[in-house]
XYZ file of C-alpha atoms in Angstrom:
221
model
C 112.329 93.258 133.453
C 116.074 92.826 132.998
C 117.209 90.349 130.140
C 118.833 88.120 132.673
C 115.675 87.748 134.994
C 113.586 87.077 131.803
C 116.271 84.345 131.329
C 115.668 82.964 134.960
C 112.344 83.218 135.107
C 112.092 81.416 132.242
C 113.963 78.328 132.954
C 112.329 78.304 135.844
C 109.021 77.889 133.770
C 110.674 75.310 131.623
C 110.251 72.714 134.311
C 107.009 73.105 134.999
C 106.470 72.371 131.202
C 106.301 69.509 128.704
C 109.255 68.797 126.547
C 107.509 70.996 123.338
C 106.469 73.805 125.333
C 110.001 74.196 126.620
C 111.043 73.799 122.920
C 109.040 76.594 121.868
C 110.369 78.567 125.117
C 113.431 78.356 123.278
C 112.688 79.191 119.986
C 110.818 82.325 120.959
C 114.119 82.927 123.268
C 116.168 82.526 120.869
C 113.941 85.038 118.407
C 113.726 87.734 120.499
C 117.538 89.206 120.144
C 116.794 89.351 116.687
C 113.510 90.836 116.184
C 114.880 93.784 118.414
C 118.276 93.649 115.794
C 116.123 93.627 113.146
C 113.516 96.572 114.220
C 116.438 98.888 115.219
C 118.089 98.352 111.477
C 114.793 98.960 109.789
C 114.040 102.139 112.108
C 118.196 102.471 110.904
C 117.442 102.591 107.312
C 113.862 104.556 107.443
C 116.005 106.905 109.029
C 118.732 107.158 106.639
C 116.727 107.694 103.688
C 114.808 110.207 105.149
C 118.197 112.087 105.684
C 118.888 110.702 101.803
C 116.351 112.543 100.601
C 116.783 115.887 102.811
C 120.788 115.717 101.025
C 119.616 115.524 97.910
C 116.566 118.093 98.261
C 119.683 120.621 99.605
C 121.600 118.760 96.695
C 118.851 120.159 94.231
C 118.738 123.447 95.646
C 122.273 123.652 95.458
C 121.960 123.084 91.178
C 119.087 125.675 91.046
C 121.316 128.504 92.625
C 123.768 128.054 90.304
C 121.548 127.742 87.377
C 120.029 130.991 88.303
C 123.591 132.420 89.380
C 124.521 131.554 85.454
C 121.420 133.231 84.196
C 122.143 136.491 85.913
C 125.650 136.334 84.635
C 124.641 135.589 81.370
C 122.633 138.594 81.536
C 124.588 140.855 82.879
C 127.313 140.042 80.037
C 124.304 140.846 77.606
C 123.486 144.542 79.530
C 127.125 144.660 78.876
C 127.466 143.589 75.149
C 124.705 146.248 74.443
C 126.193 149.222 76.328
C 129.253 148.787 74.240
C 127.160 148.195 71.373
C 125.678 151.270 71.927
C 128.596 152.887 72.617
C 130.328 152.139 68.926
C 127.365 153.288 67.799
C 127.626 156.915 69.705
C 130.959 156.955 68.362
C 130.207 156.482 64.682
C 127.408 159.340 65.049
C 129.589 161.633 66.383
C 132.329 160.534 63.392
C 129.246 161.562 61.530
C 128.528 164.418 62.776
C 131.852 165.602 62.292
C 131.753 164.880 58.643
C 128.911 166.736 58.349
C 130.579 169.644 60.587
C 133.693 169.330 57.728
C 131.016 169.315 55.237
C 129.033 172.262 56.517
C 132.105 174.143 56.802
C 133.067 173.935 52.952
C 130.020 174.977 52.127
C 129.907 177.635 53.809
C 132.647 178.636 52.812
C 131.445 178.999 49.339
C 127.858 180.118 50.203
C 129.826 183.173 52.145
C 132.117 183.386 48.360
C 129.300 183.159 46.181
C 126.592 184.521 48.513
C 127.212 187.520 51.469
C 123.742 188.169 51.792
C 123.411 184.727 52.953
C 125.816 185.327 55.874
C 123.113 185.989 58.567
C 120.871 182.909 57.507
C 123.983 180.320 57.587
C 125.370 181.828 61.308
C 121.630 181.190 62.253
C 121.622 177.837 60.941
C 124.741 177.268 62.494
C 123.754 178.626 66.108
C 120.476 176.293 66.015
C 122.378 172.915 64.391
C 124.915 173.514 67.202
C 122.185 174.009 69.621
C 120.852 170.502 68.417
C 124.051 169.252 68.879
C 124.685 170.395 72.327
C 121.089 168.950 73.207
C 121.868 165.870 71.462
C 125.095 164.841 73.183
C 123.525 165.852 76.453
C 120.772 163.718 76.223
C 123.045 160.592 75.209
C 125.255 161.418 78.181
C 122.113 161.384 80.234
C 121.099 157.988 78.914
C 124.476 156.764 78.702
C 125.034 157.793 82.555
C 121.466 155.682 83.867
C 122.874 152.826 81.936
C 126.054 152.655 83.794
C 124.219 152.735 86.917
C 121.768 150.326 86.249
C 124.359 148.331 85.337
C 126.227 149.411 88.411
C 123.144 148.294 90.054
C 122.843 145.306 88.937
C 126.353 144.258 89.789
C 125.867 145.326 93.303
C 122.808 143.220 93.248
C 124.674 140.197 92.516
C 127.793 140.156 94.205
C 124.696 140.455 97.098
C 123.414 137.115 96.128
C 126.950 135.440 95.455
C 127.511 136.354 98.815
C 124.618 135.182 100.266
C 124.210 132.113 98.251
C 128.370 131.283 99.423
C 126.721 131.855 102.796
C 123.615 129.176 102.313
C 125.983 126.931 100.794
C 128.363 127.308 103.532
C 125.542 126.374 106.217
C 124.581 123.767 103.714
C 128.298 121.443 103.567
C 128.232 121.716 107.474
C 124.473 120.201 107.786
C 125.982 117.812 105.580
C 129.003 117.225 108.516
C 127.169 116.822 111.224
C 124.488 114.477 109.585
C 127.467 112.446 108.198
C 128.985 112.760 112.301
C 125.073 111.922 113.507
C 125.429 108.661 110.746
C 128.373 107.299 112.205
C 127.342 107.751 115.514
C 124.152 105.526 115.039
C 126.386 103.193 112.880
C 128.078 102.901 115.872
C 125.663 102.603 117.991
C 123.848 99.645 116.015
C 127.288 98.003 115.505
C 127.404 97.917 119.646
C 123.782 97.045 120.642
C 124.014 94.393 117.857
C 127.012 92.762 119.748
C 125.015 92.963 123.407
C 121.919 91.245 121.305
C 124.538 88.425 120.166
C 126.237 87.785 123.370
C 122.712 88.216 125.031
C 121.744 85.190 123.103
C 124.858 83.100 122.849
C 123.747 83.564 126.691
C 120.407 82.833 126.912
C 121.747 79.637 125.193
C 124.303 78.078 127.643
C 121.669 78.723 129.839
C 118.755 77.230 128.570
C 120.563 73.899 126.904
C 121.599 71.556 130.317
C 118.197 72.104 131.747
C 116.472 71.411 128.272
C 118.421 68.442 128.736
C 117.756 67.299 131.940
C 114.071 67.475 131.547
C 114.091 66.075 127.906
C 116.060 62.994 130.068
C 112.844 62.907 133.051
C 110.715 62.480 130.158
C 112.464 59.914 128.579
C 112.340 57.777 131.592
């Protein structure tokens, strides 16, 4: 039933009702629009709370992803520092090896000058030492290459993760904009509904007041 039809039907019923029942009907008509507006307002507040809770959840998710990114970055920096430290240790070992080589050469010179019979043994010693040195350097080189590959792979993984997080952040911001637009639209609709109900309430008061006065005058006579 349309609002105007409801008002007309209530006005017709008021002609047949006693004064007290007419007053109750008038009070009921006056409170119906307010009741509808209150229900819409509560429903809008409930929806708004749900949207705010969703936004808060997404904000926490963004903070967690940022913390994870910081942690991964710190881990990568520690790994890079370890690689740098190992490189310095390798340089120290190489300097020590060079010093040992120089010392051995000096010793060999004195040994050759004093003990020619130890020359063959010295040569075998040098060959063994060089072989071990080459193996050690080759092993260290392989280890450094493996560490470099791991660092490279970790860096690539972090870059891909960062790209994925940026895409997800963009999606979240777009969702926030959409929710804001929906909220603004709901506010506008609620405001229009409020004005319509207020105008309807004013119209119902103006229609029922002359009938109420006429009935009240007849009852007094």
